[in-house]
Amino acid sequence: MGAAPARRVGQRARAGATEANIKRIVTPLLLLCALAGGAVVPARAEMSRDQAVAALRSDAPGERSAAVERLARSGTMADVEALLDALRDEDAHVRSLAEGAIWSIWLRSGDADTDALVRKGVAHMEARQMGAALDAFTRAIERRPDFAEAWNKRATAYFLIGDFDQSLHDCEKALERNPNHFGALAGCAGIYAHRDQLEHALDYLERAFELNPNLEGVEIGLTLVRHRLGRTGRQEI
């Protein structure tokens, strides 16, 4: 084999290894986002919602943490914007609590039976009972078609059984209902990475990272995709 063919083989091998690395990074991230749920928050003397929002701007990390915990327990979608800002808090504990609080809010549909179906679906998914998981998530969607998290969870179930078209469809449905859903954005990135459509994967990774710079794997995924595309900046698709 001549030098030029050998170089080409080496380049292809390196490209293949990079693509494999991208998929290894993004696929667990998608599953992590799907299985994420709000942490159990210890009870404290309850502050009002307005007090909690104001306390997010406190100079004391403890007060900011308490505010995030209050919103995790009973915050609404209207509070997510403030919690997204808290994802950039200088205190790592506050950032972690804020991400959990956002997931807690996203998991509340306002209907107890719908929420129970989603929890049931997640339990089935963790047990690798994918048919039962899909059934539970579909029933949740039928009850509350506006519930973004039910679409996001079903997208992950479809992804795990290899139905990428349906998974992408459900991710987009989740994003139509919740444009700030960094988990669904990461899900789209995972699908496009598996399809080796890296321009699209990059776009969704960047959007997820802009919303939540703490997502495990996203920054690494961005580095790998940009390397594979041969650039360090963003290019319009």
PDB file of C-alpha atoms in Angstrom:
ATOM      1  CA  MET A   1       0.000   0.000   0.000  1.00  0.00           C
ATOM      2  CA  GLY A   2       1.401   3.408  -1.006  1.00  0.00           C
ATOM      3  CA  ALA A   3       1.875   6.368   1.310  1.00  0.00           C
ATOM      4  CA  ALA A   4      -1.146   8.320   0.014  1.00  0.00           C
ATOM      5  CA  PRO A   5      -3.624   5.415   0.376  1.00  0.00           C
ATOM      6  CA  ALA A   6      -2.185   4.683   3.796  1.00  0.00           C
ATOM      7  CA  ARG A   7      -2.755   8.291   4.834  1.00  0.00           C
ATOM      8  CA  ARG A   8      -6.338   8.117   3.584  1.00  0.00           C
ATOM      9  CA  VAL A   9      -6.961   4.928   5.516  1.00  0.00           C
ATOM     10  CA  GLY A  10      -5.512   6.559   8.621  1.00  0.00           C
ATOM     11  CA  GLN A  11      -7.680   9.634   8.157  1.00  0.00           C
ATOM     12  CA  ARG A  12     -10.803   7.502   7.740  1.00  0.00           C
ATOM     13  CA  ALA A  13      -9.911   5.507  10.827  1.00  0.00           C
ATOM     14  CA  ARG A  14      -9.456   8.670  12.881  1.00  0.00           C
ATOM     15  CA  ALA A  15     -12.738  10.087  11.556  1.00  0.00           C
ATOM     16  CA  GLY A  16     -14.529   6.863  12.429  1.00  0.00           C
ATOM     17  CA  ALA A  17     -13.067   6.899  15.920  1.00  0.00           C
ATOM     18  CA  THR A  18     -14.195  10.505  16.406  1.00  0.00           C
ATOM     19  CA  GLU A  19     -17.731   9.694  15.247  1.00  0.00           C
ATOM     20  CA  ALA A  20     -17.834   6.726  17.604  1.00  0.00           C
ATOM     21  CA  ASN A  21     -16.691   8.977  20.449  1.00  0.00           C
ATOM     22  CA  ILE A  22     -19.426  11.491  19.623  1.00  0.00           C
ATOM     23  CA  LYS A  23     -22.045   8.768  19.794  1.00  0.00           C
ATOM     24  CA  ARG A  24     -20.630   7.382  23.043  1.00  0.00           C
ATOM     25  CA  ILE A  25     -20.805  10.860  24.598  1.00  0.00           C
ATOM     26  CA  VAL A  26     -24.213  11.952  23.310  1.00  0.00           C
ATOM     27  CA  THR A  27     -26.181   8.710  23.726  1.00  0.00           C
ATOM     28  CA  PRO A  28     -25.675   8.413  27.516  1.00  0.00           C
ATOM     29  CA  LEU A  29     -26.427  12.129  27.774  1.00  0.00           C
ATOM     30  CA  LEU A  30     -29.791  11.583  26.099  1.00  0.00           C
ATOM     31  CA  LEU A  31     -30.627   8.787  28.523  1.00  0.00           C
ATOM     32  CA  LEU A  32     -29.461  10.865  31.491  1.00  0.00           C
ATOM     33  CA  CYS A  33     -31.734  13.717  30.460  1.00  0.00           C
ATOM     34  CA  ALA A  34     -34.658  11.349  29.997  1.00  0.00           C
ATOM     35  CA  LEU A  35     -34.287   9.719  33.400  1.00  0.00           C
ATOM     36  CA  ALA A  36     -33.571  12.973  35.208  1.00  0.00           C
ATOM     37  CA  GLY A  37     -35.982  13.989  37.898  1.00  0.00           C
ATOM     38  CA  GLY A  38     -36.061  16.526  40.619  1.00  0.00           C
ATOM     39  CA  ALA A  39     -34.185  15.572  43.755  1.00  0.00           C
ATOM     40  CA  VAL A  40     -36.107  15.171  46.981  1.00  0.00           C
ATOM     41  CA  VAL A  41     -35.826  18.529  48.696  1.00  0.00           C
ATOM     42  CA  PRO A  42     -35.816  18.670  52.483  1.00  0.00           C
ATOM     43  CA  ALA A  43     -38.603  20.689  54.030  1.00  0.00           C
ATOM     44  CA  ARG A  44     -37.779  24.123  55.386  1.00  0.00           C
ATOM     45  CA  ALA A  45     -39.772  27.049  56.682  1.00  0.00           C
ATOM     46  CA  GLU A  46     -41.588  27.856  53.461  1.00  0.00           C
ATOM     47  CA  MET A  47     -41.011  31.207  51.799  1.00  0.00           C
ATOM     48  CA  SER A  48     -43.493  32.643  49.355  1.00  0.00           C
ATOM     49  CA  ARG A  49     -42.964  32.394  45.635  1.00  0.00           C
ATOM     50  CA  ASP A  50     -42.157  36.108  45.416  1.00  0.00           C
ATOM     51  CA  GLN A  51     -39.685  35.792  48.283  1.00  0.00           C
ATOM     52  CA  ALA A  52     -38.017  32.862  46.534  1.00  0.00           C
ATOM     53  CA  VAL A  53     -37.640  34.726  43.246  1.00  0.00           C
ATOM     54  CA  ALA A  54     -36.187  37.712  45.089  1.00  0.00           C
ATOM     55  CA  ALA A  55     -33.830  35.467  47.084  1.00  0.00           C
ATOM     56  CA  LEU A  56     -32.333  34.121  43.847  1.00  0.00           C
ATOM     57  CA  ARG A  57     -30.590  37.502  43.646  1.00  0.00           C
ATOM     58  CA  SER A  58     -29.212  37.319  47.194  1.00  0.00           C
ATOM     59  CA  ASP A  59     -25.475  37.661  47.812  1.00  0.00           C
ATOM     60  CA  ALA A  60     -25.627  34.630  50.134  1.00  0.00           C
ATOM     61  CA  PRO A  61     -25.360  31.201  48.438  1.00  0.00           C
ATOM     62  CA  GLY A  62     -27.404  29.644  51.239  1.00  0.00           C
ATOM     63  CA  GLU A  63     -30.316  31.965  50.553  1.00  0.00           C
ATOM     64  CA  ARG A  64     -30.097  31.311  46.829  1.00  0.00           C
ATOM     65  CA  SER A  65     -30.072  27.574  47.510  1.00  0.00           C
ATOM     66  CA  ALA A  66     -33.146  27.857  49.726  1.00  0.00           C
ATOM     67  CA  ALA A  67     -34.914  29.835  47.022  1.00  0.00           C
ATOM     68  CA  VAL A  68     -34.162  27.187  44.409  1.00  0.00           C
ATOM     69  CA  GLU A  69     -35.383  24.452  46.756  1.00  0.00           C
ATOM     70  CA  ARG A  70     -38.642  26.329  47.282  1.00  0.00           C
ATOM     71  CA  LEU A  71     -39.201  26.580  43.528  1.00  0.00           C
ATOM     72  CA  ALA A  72     -38.329  22.900  43.103  1.00  0.00           C
ATOM     73  CA  ARG A  73     -41.182  22.008  45.444  1.00  0.00           C
ATOM     74  CA  SER A  74     -43.918  24.185  44.032  1.00  0.00           C
ATOM     75  CA  GLY A  75     -42.585  26.378  41.231  1.00  0.00           C
ATOM     76  CA  THR A  76     -44.315  26.624  37.874  1.00  0.00           C
ATOM     77  CA  MET A  77     -43.218  27.032  34.263  1.00  0.00           C
ATOM     78  CA  ALA A  78     -43.251  30.784  34.866  1.00  0.00           C
ATOM     79  CA  ASP A  79     -40.302  30.305  37.254  1.00  0.00           C
ATOM     80  CA  VAL A  80     -38.093  28.379  34.827  1.00  0.00           C
ATOM     81  CA  GLU A  81     -36.555  31.496  33.261  1.00  0.00           C
ATOM     82  CA  ALA A  82     -35.173  32.581  36.635  1.00  0.00           C
ATOM     83  CA  LEU A  83     -33.902  29.062  37.283  1.00  0.00           C
ATOM     84  CA  LEU A  84     -32.191  28.982  33.886  1.00  0.00           C
ATOM     85  CA  ASP A  85     -30.269  32.061  34.995  1.00  0.00           C
ATOM     86  CA  ALA A  86     -29.332  30.177  38.175  1.00  0.00           C
ATOM     87  CA  LEU A  87     -27.635  27.536  36.010  1.00  0.00           C
ATOM     88  CA  ARG A  88     -24.844  30.114  35.700  1.00  0.00           C
ATOM     89  CA  ASP A  89     -24.627  30.852  39.423  1.00  0.00           C
ATOM     90  CA  GLU A  90     -21.083  31.210  40.758  1.00  0.00           C
ATOM     91  CA  ASP A  91     -21.865  28.534  43.365  1.00  0.00           C
ATOM     92  CA  ALA A  92     -21.744  24.939  42.058  1.00  0.00           C
ATOM     93  CA  HIS A  93     -24.311  23.735  44.611  1.00  0.00           C
ATOM     94  CA  VAL A  94     -26.804  26.364  43.508  1.00  0.00           C
ATOM     95  CA  ARG A  95     -26.247  25.390  39.868  1.00  0.00           C
ATOM     96  CA  SER A  96     -26.886  21.726  40.656  1.00  0.00           C
ATOM     97  CA  LEU A  97     -30.021  22.520  42.639  1.00  0.00           C
ATOM     98  CA  ALA A  98     -31.278  24.765  39.841  1.00  0.00           C
ATOM     99  CA  GLU A  99     -31.001  21.992  37.260  1.00  0.00           C
ATOM    100  CA  GLY A 100     -32.896  19.618  39.546  1.00  0.00           C
ATOM    101  CA  ALA A 101     -35.557  22.256  40.177  1.00  0.00           C
ATOM    102  CA  ILE A 102     -36.070  22.775  36.454  1.00  0.00           C
ATOM    103  CA  TRP A 103     -36.579  19.043  35.940  1.00  0.00           C
ATOM    104  CA  SER A 104     -38.984  18.970  38.901  1.00  0.00           C
ATOM    105  CA  ILE A 105     -41.108  21.682  37.321  1.00  0.00           C
ATOM    106  CA  TRP A 106     -40.991  20.086  33.883  1.00  0.00           C
ATOM    107  CA  LEU A 107     -42.220  16.807  35.374  1.00  0.00           C
ATOM    108  CA  ARG A 108     -45.380  18.438  36.746  1.00  0.00           C
ATOM    109  CA  SER A 109     -48.177  18.438  34.189  1.00  0.00           C
ATOM    110  CA  GLY A 110     -50.847  19.729  36.547  1.00  0.00           C
ATOM    111  CA  ASP A 111     -52.666  16.401  36.398  1.00  0.00           C
ATOM    112  CA  ALA A 112     -51.783  13.743  38.981  1.00  0.00           C
ATOM    113  CA  ASP A 113     -52.794  10.792  36.786  1.00  0.00           C
ATOM    114  CA  THR A 114     -50.661  12.045  33.889  1.00  0.00           C
ATOM    115  CA  ASP A 115     -47.683  12.530  36.177  1.00  0.00           C
ATOM    116  CA  ALA A 116     -48.157   9.001  37.520  1.00  0.00           C
ATOM    117  CA  LEU A 117     -48.141   7.605  33.976  1.00  0.00           C
ATOM    118  CA  VAL A 118     -44.856   9.355  33.224  1.00  0.00           C
ATOM    119  CA  ARG A 119     -43.289   8.018  36.420  1.00  0.00           C
ATOM    120  CA  LYS A 120     -44.541   4.553  35.505  1.00  0.00           C
ATOM    121  CA  GLY A 121     -43.050   4.884  32.035  1.00  0.00           C
ATOM    122  CA  VAL A 122     -39.679   5.919  33.436  1.00  0.00           C
ATOM    123  CA  ALA A 123     -39.702   2.909  35.775  1.00  0.00           C
ATOM    124  CA  HIS A 124     -40.431   0.622  32.814  1.00  0.00           C
ATOM    125  CA  MET A 125     -37.677   2.270  30.794  1.00  0.00           C
ATOM    126  CA  GLU A 126     -35.167   1.785  33.607  1.00  0.00           C
ATOM    127  CA  ALA A 127     -36.215  -1.893  33.698  1.00  0.00           C
ATOM    128  CA  ARG A 128     -35.763  -2.089  29.896  1.00  0.00           C
ATOM    129  CA  GLN A 129     -39.463  -2.854  29.447  1.00  0.00           C
ATOM    130  CA  MET A 130     -39.681  -0.622  26.416  1.00  0.00           C
ATOM    131  CA  GLY A 131     -43.120  -1.659  25.170  1.00  0.00           C
ATOM    132  CA  ALA A 132     -44.677  -0.899  28.536  1.00  0.00           C
ATOM    133  CA  ALA A 133     -42.741   2.380  28.730  1.00  0.00           C
ATOM    134  CA  LEU A 134     -43.997   3.489  25.310  1.00  0.00           C
ATOM    135  CA  ASP A 135     -47.551   2.586  26.291  1.00  0.00           C
ATOM    136  CA  ALA A 136     -47.368   4.625  29.499  1.00  0.00           C
ATOM    137  CA  PHE A 137     -45.876   7.680  27.781  1.00  0.00           C
ATOM    138  CA  THR A 138     -48.427   7.477  24.941  1.00  0.00           C
ATOM    139  CA  ARG A 139     -51.274   7.373  27.448  1.00  0.00           C
ATOM    140  CA  ALA A 140     -49.791  10.424  29.191  1.00  0.00           C
ATOM    141  CA  ILE A 141     -49.620  12.267  25.863  1.00  0.00           C
ATOM    142  CA  GLU A 142     -53.217  11.339  25.079  1.00  0.00           C
ATOM    143  CA  ARG A 143     -54.311  12.732  28.448  1.00  0.00           C
ATOM    144  CA  ARG A 144     -52.229  15.910  28.171  1.00  0.00           C
ATOM    145  CA  PRO A 145     -51.010  16.578  24.611  1.00  0.00           C
ATOM    146  CA  ASP A 146     -49.535  19.878  25.802  1.00  0.00           C
ATOM    147  CA  PHE A 147     -47.224  18.163  28.319  1.00  0.00           C
ATOM    148  CA  ALA A 148     -43.729  18.516  26.858  1.00  0.00           C
ATOM    149  CA  GLU A 149     -42.091  16.078  29.254  1.00  0.00           C
ATOM    150  CA  ALA A 150     -44.290  13.177  28.166  1.00  0.00           C
ATOM    151  CA  TRP A 151     -43.150  13.759  24.574  1.00  0.00           C
ATOM    152  CA  ASN A 152     -39.529  14.006  25.695  1.00  0.00           C
ATOM    153  CA  LYS A 153     -39.696  10.759  27.653  1.00  0.00           C
ATOM    154  CA  ARG A 154     -41.332   8.903  24.778  1.00  0.00           C
ATOM    155  CA  ALA A 155     -38.660  10.282  22.433  1.00  0.00           C
ATOM    156  CA  THR A 156     -36.026   8.610  24.583  1.00  0.00           C
ATOM    157  CA  ALA A 157     -37.861   5.300  24.589  1.00  0.00           C
ATOM    158  CA  TYR A 158     -38.047   5.373  20.805  1.00  0.00           C
ATOM    159  CA  PHE A 159     -34.358   6.278  20.628  1.00  0.00           C
ATOM    160  CA  LEU A 160     -33.413   3.315  22.790  1.00  0.00           C
ATOM    161  CA  ILE A 161     -35.222   0.875  20.490  1.00  0.00           C
ATOM    162  CA  GLY A 162     -33.599   2.459  17.429  1.00  0.00           C
ATOM    163  CA  ASP A 163     -36.652   4.261  15.997  1.00  0.00           C
ATOM    164  CA  PHE A 164     -34.790   7.505  15.351  1.00  0.00           C
ATOM    165  CA  ASP A 165     -37.457   9.018  13.077  1.00  0.00           C
ATOM    166  CA  GLN A 166     -40.160   8.737  15.730  1.00  0.00           C
ATOM    167  CA  SER A 167     -37.724   9.836  18.424  1.00  0.00           C
ATOM    168  CA  LEU A 168     -36.853  12.987  16.487  1.00  0.00           C
ATOM    169  CA  HIS A 169     -40.550  13.658  15.881  1.00  0.00           C
ATOM    170  CA  ASP A 170     -41.268  13.461  19.614  1.00  0.00           C
ATOM    171  CA  CYS A 171     -38.248  15.623  20.509  1.00  0.00           C
ATOM    172  CA  GLU A 172     -39.533  18.312  18.174  1.00  0.00           C
ATOM    173  CA  LYS A 173     -43.007  18.042  19.715  1.00  0.00           C
ATOM    174  CA  ALA A 174     -41.431  18.563  23.136  1.00  0.00           C
ATOM    175  CA  LEU A 175     -39.538  21.615  21.869  1.00  0.00           C
ATOM    176  CA  GLU A 176     -42.687  23.092  20.320  1.00  0.00           C
ATOM    177  CA  ARG A 177     -44.228  23.026  23.789  1.00  0.00           C
ATOM    178  CA  ASN A 178     -41.074  23.920  25.725  1.00  0.00           C
ATOM    179  CA  PRO A 179     -38.392  25.678  23.628  1.00  0.00           C
ATOM    180  CA  ASN A 180     -36.081  25.816  26.670  1.00  0.00           C
ATOM    181  CA  HIS A 181     -35.964  22.035  27.005  1.00  0.00           C
ATOM    182  CA  PHE A 182     -32.222  21.426  26.951  1.00  0.00           C
ATOM    183  CA  GLY A 183     -32.838  17.692  27.365  1.00  0.00           C
ATOM    184  CA  ALA A 184     -34.872  17.510  24.153  1.00  0.00           C
ATOM    185  CA  LEU A 185     -32.218  19.587  22.379  1.00  0.00           C
ATOM    186  CA  ALA A 186     -29.572  17.110  23.529  1.00  0.00           C
ATOM    187  CA  GLY A 187     -31.839  14.330  22.299  1.00  0.00           C
ATOM    188  CA  CYS A 188     -31.995  15.844  18.813  1.00  0.00           C
ATOM    189  CA  ALA A 189     -28.214  16.158  18.861  1.00  0.00           C
ATOM    190  CA  GLY A 190     -27.917  12.477  19.752  1.00  0.00           C
ATOM    191  CA  ILE A 191     -30.137  11.438  16.870  1.00  0.00           C
ATOM    192  CA  TYR A 192     -28.265  13.547  14.340  1.00  0.00           C
ATOM    193  CA  ALA A 193     -24.945  12.277  15.674  1.00  0.00           C
ATOM    194  CA  HIS A 194     -26.102   8.701  15.136  1.00  0.00           C
ATOM    195  CA  ARG A 195     -27.070   9.629  11.597  1.00  0.00           C
ATOM    196  CA  ASP A 196     -23.660  11.281  11.105  1.00  0.00           C
ATOM    197  CA  GLN A 197     -25.455  14.545  10.306  1.00  0.00           C
ATOM    198  CA  LEU A 198     -22.935  16.477  12.336  1.00  0.00           C
ATOM    199  CA  GLU A 199     -23.921  19.972  11.185  1.00  0.00           C
ATOM    200  CA  HIS A 200     -27.348  19.428  12.717  1.00  0.00           C
ATOM    201  CA  ALA A 201     -25.870  17.751  15.781  1.00  0.00           C
ATOM    202  CA  LEU A 202     -23.655  20.794  16.314  1.00  0.00           C
ATOM    203  CA  ASP A 203     -26.597  23.188  16.061  1.00  0.00           C
ATOM    204  CA  TYR A 204     -28.592  21.332  18.705  1.00  0.00           C
ATOM    205  CA  LEU A 205     -25.581  20.852  20.985  1.00  0.00           C
ATOM    206  CA  GLU A 206     -24.867  24.581  20.872  1.00  0.00           C
ATOM    207  CA  ARG A 207     -28.465  25.411  21.679  1.00  0.00           C
ATOM    208  CA  ALA A 208     -28.493  22.968  24.602  1.00  0.00           C
ATOM    209  CA  PHE A 209     -25.186  24.321  25.917  1.00  0.00           C
ATOM    210  CA  GLU A 210     -26.403  27.916  25.671  1.00  0.00           C
ATOM    211  CA  LEU A 211     -29.335  27.055  27.914  1.00  0.00           C
ATOM    212  CA  ASN A 212     -27.467  24.780  30.322  1.00  0.00           C
ATOM    213  CA  PRO A 213     -23.657  24.897  30.342  1.00  0.00           C
ATOM    214  CA  ASN A 214     -23.578  22.250  33.089  1.00  0.00           C
ATOM    215  CA  LEU A 215     -24.929  19.302  31.094  1.00  0.00           C
ATOM    216  CA  GLU A 216     -22.489  16.442  31.395  1.00  0.00           C
ATOM    217  CA  GLY A 217     -21.122  15.514  27.997  1.00  0.00           C
ATOM    218  CA  VAL A 218     -22.420  18.463  25.967  1.00  0.00           C
ATOM    219  CA  GLU A 219     -19.187  20.454  26.060  1.00  0.00           C
ATOM    220  CA  ILE A 220     -17.202  17.332  25.166  1.00  0.00           C
ATOM    221  CA  GLY A 221     -19.670  16.576  22.391  1.00  0.00           C
ATOM    222  CA  LEU A 222     -19.265  20.098  21.040  1.00  0.00           C
ATOM    223  CA  THR A 223     -15.486  19.715  20.971  1.00  0.00           C
ATOM    224  CA  LEU A 224     -15.670  16.364  19.171  1.00  0.00           C
ATOM    225  CA  VAL A 225     -18.224  17.521  16.596  1.00  0.00           C
ATOM    226  CA  ARG A 226     -16.305  20.711  15.844  1.00  0.00           C
ATOM    227  CA  HIS A 227     -13.112  18.697  15.477  1.00  0.00           C
ATOM    228  CA  ARG A 228     -14.834  16.280  13.109  1.00  0.00           C
ATOM    229  CA  LEU A 229     -16.150  19.188  11.055  1.00  0.00           C
ATOM    230  CA  GLY A 230     -12.696  20.761  11.010  1.00  0.00           C
ATOM    231  CA  ARG A 231     -13.490  24.024  12.698  1.00  0.00           C
ATOM    232  CA  THR A 232     -13.827  25.645  16.103  1.00  0.00           C
ATOM    233  CA  GLY A 233     -16.653  28.080  15.404  1.00  0.00           C
ATOM    234  CA  ARG A 234     -20.258  27.836  14.270  1.00  0.00           C
ATOM    235  CA  GLN A 235     -21.315  27.644  10.671  1.00  0.00           C
ATOM    236  CA  GLU A 236     -24.860  28.238   9.557  1.00  0.00           C
ATOM    237  CA  ILE A 237     -26.595  25.162   8.221  1.00  0.00           C
TER     238      ILE A 237
END
